[in-house]
Amino acid sequence: MIRRELDAFLGAVGFFTRLPVPARIAATALPLHDAARYFPAVGLLVGGLGAAVCLLALNVWPQPVAVLLAMATTIYVTGAFHEDGLSDTADGLGGGWDKARILAIMKDSRVGSYGVVALWLALSAKFALLSGLDAALLPWALLAGHAVSRFAATVLLATMDYARDDDSSKSRPLAGRLSAGSLAVAALFAGLALLPLAPERALAGVLLAGLATAWLAGKFRRWLGGYTGDCLGAVQQAAEIAFYLGLLAQLPR
């Protein structure tokens, strides 16, 4: 069982990042649906790398530079996987008028104006929010933001159906609904990332991330009747930004 779970985790790492995994994992068609419970754990890994770069950079440069380097690290490690999903989703929902047209636009490799604007807003928002946080909180924010936002995407796997009827994309193996047990495992990893944060800040971040997830899920249900791989990327990006918004909020005392 330990070997199977380790393979599932490494399969998630290999699918969602550019980090090297053992050849036996890379060469095997692993059940990515089983690996979905480790998406927040992948977030811990990606956020941890960003946090490490941020801590090192803070010793040499001002905080905005450290934030920029941390963001560049996480984007490089993931190959802009989720940012691409956000861009495609924005183009599809912005330019399509029915399910078939939206899905066709989302599958197009070209980036439209909606996608460009969405990417610019997302990257600008993350830079501004992370730059506004206390420097001591910044590494923990990166760690939690990446884990919680990936749990938000995992929630769609457990509550919604796959939208494409005939699709050979990489996300197709995720088409089955996630079990309650797997969702609980994913929640555990996301919860671990919240422990270093003050409870009120963590709660504010989770609430806003949940609202962003629910808003996008409603749009996906209305226009697509489910989710696609691009939709998961869009949720991850939106939930991450919303989480940072919660951390930065000036809470009433």
Coordinates of C-alpha atoms in Angstrom, one line a residue, residues 33-214:
H33 CA -7.8 9.9 -10.6
D34 CA -6.2 8.1 -7.7
A35 CA -3.4 10.6 -7.6
A36 CA -5.9 13.5 -7.3
R37 CA -5.9 13.2 -3.5
Y38 CA -2.3 14.4 -3.6
F39 CA -2.8 17.6 -5.5
P40 CA -2.6 19.7 -2.3
A41 CA 0.6 17.8 -1.4
V42 CA 2.0 18.9 -4.8
G43 CA 0.9 22.4 -3.8
L44 CA 3.0 22.0 -0.6
L45 CA 6.0 21.0 -2.7
V46 CA 5.6 23.9 -5.3
G47 CA 4.8 26.5 -2.6
G48 CA 7.7 25.2 -0.5
L49 CA 10.1 25.8 -3.4
G50 CA 8.7 29.2 -3.9
A51 CA 9.0 29.9 -0.2
A52 CA 12.6 28.7 -0.1
V53 CA 13.6 31.1 -2.9
C54 CA 11.7 33.9 -1.2
L55 CA 13.5 33.4 2.1
L56 CA 16.9 33.4 0.4
A57 CA 16.0 36.5 -1.8
L58 CA 14.8 38.4 1.3
N59 CA 18.3 38.4 2.6
V60 CA 19.6 40.2 -0.5
W61 CA 16.8 42.2 -2.1
P62 CA 13.7 44.1 -1.2
Q63 CA 10.4 42.2 -0.7
P64 CA 8.9 42.9 -4.1
V65 CA 12.0 41.4 -5.8
A66 CA 11.8 38.3 -3.5
V67 CA 8.1 38.0 -4.4
L68 CA 8.9 38.2 -8.1
L69 CA 11.6 35.5 -7.9
A70 CA 9.3 33.3 -5.8
M71 CA 6.5 33.6 -8.4
A72 CA 8.9 32.9 -11.2
T73 CA 10.1 29.8 -9.4
T74 CA 6.6 28.4 -9.0
I75 CA 5.7 29.2 -12.6
Y76 CA 8.8 27.5 -13.8
V77 CA 8.3 24.4 -11.7
T78 CA 4.7 23.9 -12.9
G79 CA 5.4 25.0 -16.5
A80 CA 2.7 27.6 -16.2
F81 CA 0.2 24.7 -16.2
H82 CA -2.5 26.4 -14.2
E83 CA -1.9 29.8 -15.7
D84 CA -2.5 28.3 -19.1
G85 CA -5.8 26.8 -17.8
L86 CA -6.9 30.2 -16.5
S87 CA -6.1 31.8 -19.9
D88 CA -8.0 29.2 -21.9
T89 CA -11.0 29.3 -19.5
A90 CA -11.2 33.1 -19.7
D91 CA -11.1 33.0 -23.5
G92 CA -13.8 30.3 -23.6
L93 CA -16.2 31.9 -21.2
G94 CA -15.5 35.3 -22.6
G95 CA -15.8 34.5 -26.3
G96 CA -18.2 31.5 -26.4
W97 CA -22.0 31.6 -26.5
D98 CA -22.8 27.9 -25.9
K99 CA -21.1 24.8 -24.6
A100 CA -19.7 23.5 -27.9
R101 CA -18.3 26.9 -28.8
I102 CA -16.8 27.5 -25.4
L103 CA -15.1 24.1 -25.4
A104 CA -13.8 24.6 -28.9
I105 CA -12.2 28.0 -27.9
M106 CA -10.7 26.5 -24.7
K107 CA -9.1 23.7 -26.8
D108 CA -7.5 26.3 -29.2
S109 CA -3.8 26.7 -28.5
R110 CA -4.0 30.4 -29.4
V111 CA -4.4 33.0 -26.7
G112 CA -7.2 35.6 -27.1
S113 CA -7.7 39.0 -25.5
Y114 CA -9.7 37.6 -22.6
G115 CA -6.9 35.2 -21.8
V116 CA -4.3 37.9 -21.9
V117 CA -6.2 40.2 -19.6
A118 CA -6.9 37.3 -17.2
L119 CA -3.3 36.4 -17.0
W120 CA -2.2 40.0 -16.5
L121 CA -4.7 40.5 -13.7
A122 CA -3.8 37.2 -12.0
L123 CA -0.1 37.8 -12.0
S124 CA -0.5 41.4 -11.0
A125 CA -2.8 40.5 -8.2
K126 CA -0.5 37.9 -6.8
F127 CA 2.5 40.2 -7.0
A128 CA 0.6 43.1 -5.3
L129 CA -0.9 40.9 -2.6
L130 CA 2.3 39.0 -1.7
S131 CA 4.3 42.3 -1.7
G132 CA 1.8 43.7 0.8
L133 CA 2.2 40.9 3.3
D134 CA 4.5 41.1 6.3
A135 CA 7.8 39.6 5.3
A136 CA 7.7 37.0 8.1
L137 CA 4.3 35.8 6.9
L138 CA 5.3 35.6 3.2
P139 CA 6.9 32.1 3.1
W140 CA 4.0 30.6 5.0
A141 CA 1.5 32.4 2.7
L142 CA 3.1 30.9 -0.4
L143 CA 3.0 27.4 1.2
A144 CA -0.6 27.6 2.2
G145 CA -1.8 29.5 -0.9
H146 CA -0.5 26.8 -3.2
A147 CA -1.9 23.9 -1.1
V148 CA -5.3 25.4 -0.4
S149 CA -5.9 26.5 -4.0
R150 CA -5.1 23.0 -5.2
F151 CA -7.6 21.6 -2.7
A152 CA -10.2 24.0 -4.2
A153 CA -9.6 22.5 -7.6
T154 CA -9.8 19.0 -6.1
V155 CA -13.3 19.9 -4.7
L156 CA -14.5 20.1 -8.3
L157 CA -13.3 16.6 -9.0
A158 CA -15.5 15.4 -6.1
T159 CA -18.6 17.4 -6.9
M160 CA -18.8 17.9 -10.6
D161 CA -18.8 15.8 -13.8
Y162 CA -16.3 16.1 -16.6
A163 CA -17.7 18.3 -19.3
R164 CA -16.1 16.9 -22.5
D165 CA -17.8 13.8 -24.0
D166 CA -15.0 13.0 -26.5
D167 CA -11.7 14.2 -25.2
S168 CA -8.2 12.7 -25.4
S169 CA -6.5 15.5 -23.4
K170 CA -4.2 14.9 -20.4
S171 CA -7.0 15.6 -18.0
R172 CA -9.3 12.9 -19.3
P173 CA -8.0 10.3 -16.7
L174 CA -9.4 12.6 -14.0
A175 CA -13.0 12.4 -15.4
G176 CA -14.4 10.2 -12.6
R177 CA -15.7 11.8 -9.4
L178 CA -13.3 11.8 -6.5
S179 CA -14.4 9.7 -3.5
A180 CA -15.1 11.3 -0.1
G181 CA -12.0 9.4 1.4
S182 CA -9.7 10.9 -1.2
L183 CA -11.2 14.3 -0.7
A184 CA -10.5 14.0 3.0
V185 CA -6.8 13.1 2.3
A186 CA -6.5 16.2 0.1
A187 CA -8.1 18.3 2.9
L188 CA -5.5 17.0 5.3
F189 CA -2.6 18.2 3.3
A190 CA -4.3 21.6 2.8
G191 CA -5.0 21.8 6.5
L192 CA -1.4 21.1 7.4
A193 CA -0.3 24.2 5.3
L194 CA -2.6 26.4 7.4
L195 CA -1.2 25.5 10.8
P196 CA 1.6 28.1 10.9
L197 CA -0.9 30.9 10.2
A198 CA -2.9 32.8 12.7
P199 CA -6.4 31.2 12.9
E200 CA -8.3 34.3 11.9
R201 CA -6.1 34.9 8.9
A202 CA -6.3 31.3 7.8
L203 CA -10.1 31.4 8.2
A204 CA -10.4 34.6 6.1
G205 CA -8.2 33.1 3.4
V206 CA -10.1 29.9 3.2
L207 CA -13.5 31.6 3.2
L208 CA -12.5 33.8 0.3
A209 CA -10.9 30.9 -1.6
G210 CA -14.1 29.0 -1.1
L211 CA -16.2 31.9 -2.4
A212 CA -14.0 32.1 -5.5
T213 CA -14.3 28.4 -6.1
A214 CA -18.1 28.4 -5.7

